[in-house]
Short mmCIF file of C-alpha atoms in Angstrom, two decimals:
data_model
loop_
_atom_site.label_atom_id
_atom_site.label_comp_id
_atom_site.label_asym_id
_atom_site.label_seq_id
_atom_site.Cartn_x
_atom_site.Cartn_y
_atom_site.Cartn_z
CA MET T 1 -250.86 -47.04 25.49
CA ASP T 2 -247.06 -47.35 25.18
CA LEU T 3 -245.60 -48.89 28.29
CA LEU T 4 -242.85 -46.20 28.52
CA ASP T 5 -245.64 -43.39 28.53
CA ASN T 6 -247.48 -45.19 31.34
CA ILE T 7 -247.69 -42.78 34.43
CA ALA T 8 -246.53 -45.87 36.79
CA VAL T 9 -243.53 -46.64 34.99
CA LEU T 10 -242.70 -43.01 34.88
CA ILE T 11 -243.24 -42.65 38.85
CA HIS T 12 -240.96 -45.66 39.20
CA ASP T 13 -238.35 -44.13 36.93
CA VAL T 14 -238.57 -41.18 38.76
CA LYS T 15 -238.15 -42.96 42.19
CA LEU T 16 -235.20 -44.70 40.91
CA GLU T 17 -233.53 -41.45 39.71
CA VAL T 18 -234.14 -39.97 42.79
CA ALA T 19 -232.76 -43.11 44.65
CA MET T 20 -229.35 -43.06 42.73
CA TYR T 21 -228.88 -39.38 43.21
CA MET T 22 -229.45 -39.72 47.06
CA ALA T 23 -227.24 -42.81 47.27
CA LYS T 24 -224.32 -40.94 45.43
CA SER T 25 -224.72 -37.63 47.78
CA LEU T 26 -224.86 -39.95 50.94
CA ALA T 27 -222.06 -42.24 49.82
CA PRO T 28 -219.17 -40.25 51.54
CA TYR T 29 -221.16 -40.99 54.81
CA ASP T 30 -221.31 -44.72 54.08
CA ILE T 31 -225.20 -44.91 54.61
CA THR T 32 -227.88 -45.52 52.31
CA PRO T 33 -230.92 -43.51 51.69
CA GLU T 34 -233.25 -45.51 53.99
CA GLN T 35 -230.78 -45.30 57.04
CA ALA T 36 -230.71 -41.42 56.27
CA PHE T 37 -234.32 -41.20 56.89
CA ILE T 38 -234.14 -43.24 59.88
CA ILE T 39 -231.44 -40.53 60.97
CA ILE T 40 -233.36 -37.93 60.14
CA LEU T 41 -236.49 -39.26 61.86
CA LEU T 42 -234.54 -39.95 64.95
CA ASN T 43 -233.38 -36.58 65.05
CA GLU T 44 -236.47 -34.95 64.85
CA ARG T 45 -238.25 -37.43 67.17
CA ASP T 46 -235.80 -39.29 69.43
CA GLY T 47 -236.52 -42.48 71.35
CA LEU T 48 -239.15 -44.12 68.77
CA SER T 49 -239.74 -47.76 68.75
CA GLN T 50 -239.10 -49.90 65.87
CA GLY T 51 -242.83 -49.98 65.03
CA GLU T 52 -243.20 -46.25 65.31
CA ILE T 53 -240.08 -46.03 62.73
CA ALA T 54 -241.85 -48.89 60.52
CA SER T 55 -245.11 -46.87 60.83
CA ALA T 56 -243.61 -43.39 60.17
CA LEU T 57 -241.38 -44.47 57.03
CA ARG T 58 -243.88 -46.98 55.72
CA LYS T 59 -241.43 -49.54 55.63
CA ASP T 60 -242.07 -53.20 57.15
CA LYS T 61 -240.53 -54.10 60.56
CA SER T 62 -238.06 -56.50 59.40
CA SER T 63 -236.64 -54.09 57.00
CA ILE T 64 -236.06 -51.55 59.65
CA THR T 65 -234.77 -54.17 61.90
CA ARG T 66 -231.73 -55.14 59.49
CA MET T 67 -231.31 -51.05 58.92
CA LEU T 68 -231.43 -50.59 62.74
CA VAL T 69 -228.70 -53.39 63.13
CA SER T 70 -226.66 -51.63 60.53
CA LEU T 71 -226.70 -48.35 62.26
CA GLU T 72 -226.13 -49.64 65.60
CA ASN T 73 -223.25 -51.65 64.17
CA LYS T 74 -222.03 -48.18 62.67
CA GLY T 75 -222.12 -46.69 66.46
CA LEU T 76 -224.82 -44.28 64.93
CA MET T 77 -227.90 -45.33 67.08
CA HIS T 78 -228.32 -47.37 70.15
CA LYS T 79 -231.51 -49.48 71.65
CA ILE T 80 -232.86 -48.76 75.07
CA THR T 81 -234.66 -51.69 76.29
CA SER T 82 -238.07 -51.06 78.41
CA SER T 83 -237.92 -52.08 82.24
CA TYR T 84 -241.52 -53.63 81.59
CA ASP T 85 -240.90 -55.63 78.63
CA ARG T 86 -237.46 -56.78 77.39
CA ARG T 87 -239.12 -57.39 73.72
CA TYR T 88 -239.72 -53.65 73.59
CA TYR T 89 -237.17 -51.22 72.95
CA LYS T 90 -236.72 -47.30 72.00
CA VAL T 91 -234.09 -46.19 69.45
CA SER T 92 -232.03 -43.22 70.14
CA LEU T 93 -229.19 -41.51 68.33
CA THR T 94 -225.42 -41.55 69.59
CA ASP T 95 -223.61 -38.29 69.68
CA LYS T 96 -221.75 -39.80 66.12
CA GLY T 97 -225.52 -40.22 65.06
CA LYS T 98 -226.52 -36.58 65.82
CA SER T 99 -223.31 -35.14 64.33
CA LEU T 100 -224.26 -37.42 61.03
CA ALA T 101 -227.74 -35.88 60.85
CA ALA T 102 -226.13 -32.50 60.53
CA ASN T 103 -224.37 -33.88 57.32
CA VAL T 104 -227.24 -36.11 55.90
CA ILE T 105 -229.79 -33.26 56.26
CA PRO T 106 -228.13 -30.68 53.57
CA CYS T 107 -228.02 -34.15 51.25
CA ILE T 108 -231.73 -34.64 51.55
CA SER T 109 -232.30 -30.96 51.13
CA GLY T 110 -230.20 -30.85 48.06
CA THR T 111 -231.75 -33.74 46.69
CA ILE T 112 -235.36 -31.79 46.90
CA ASP T 113 -233.59 -28.66 45.62
CA VAL T 114 -232.72 -30.67 42.40
CA LEU T 115 -236.31 -32.18 41.80
CA GLN T 116 -237.86 -28.75 42.34
CA THR T 117 -235.36 -27.02 39.80
CA GLY T 118 -237.42 -25.06 37.13
CA PHE T 119 -240.96 -25.47 38.78
CA SER T 120 -243.03 -22.71 40.14
CA LEU T 121 -244.51 -22.77 43.80
CA GLU T 122 -248.07 -23.20 42.23
CA GLU T 123 -246.41 -26.27 40.20
CA MET T 124 -245.19 -27.72 43.17
CA ASN T 125 -248.31 -27.23 44.92
CA GLU T 126 -250.29 -28.65 42.12
CA LEU T 127 -247.62 -31.67 41.63
CA HIS T 128 -248.07 -32.58 45.25
CA ARG T 129 -251.69 -32.47 45.18
CA LEU T 130 -251.87 -34.67 42.56
CA LEU T 131 -249.31 -37.33 43.71
CA MET T 132 -251.43 -37.05 47.20
CA LYS T 133 -254.40 -37.96 44.96
CA MET T 134 -252.73 -40.90 43.22
CA ARG T 135 -251.84 -42.18 46.52
CA ASP T 136 -255.17 -42.03 48.09
CA ASN T 137 -256.59 -43.58 45.17
CA MET T 138 -254.24 -46.76 45.77
CA LYS T 139 -255.54 -47.02 49.18
CA LYS T 140 -259.00 -47.19 48.21
#
């Protein structure tokens, strides 16, 4: 089998194209796609812990830590330390972060719209089913 016809390479290539498209659409807001996902997640479920964010986004805690520090430095989120355990904290968006979320969500939606261009609803449902099956296969 030709390497360029390999499904894993194709999936990787699509992932890179999506990431580049998203990075370009988010550039005016000075955030990365990964940071955008944190902002959207916190916009939907405010007050998550670092571990909960890492789990929801399927990222390791050290990556999340770096992204949270960057978002905090930009004034987009803040940490609320637990009164029971100073090592534990919840993460919340600031007003600036909530305002940015309103701009970021359409960027992500726009990316999804581009990805779905030319697909019927049935094709999208089938693609979703097949990708979930592949993901489940990798977890075995």
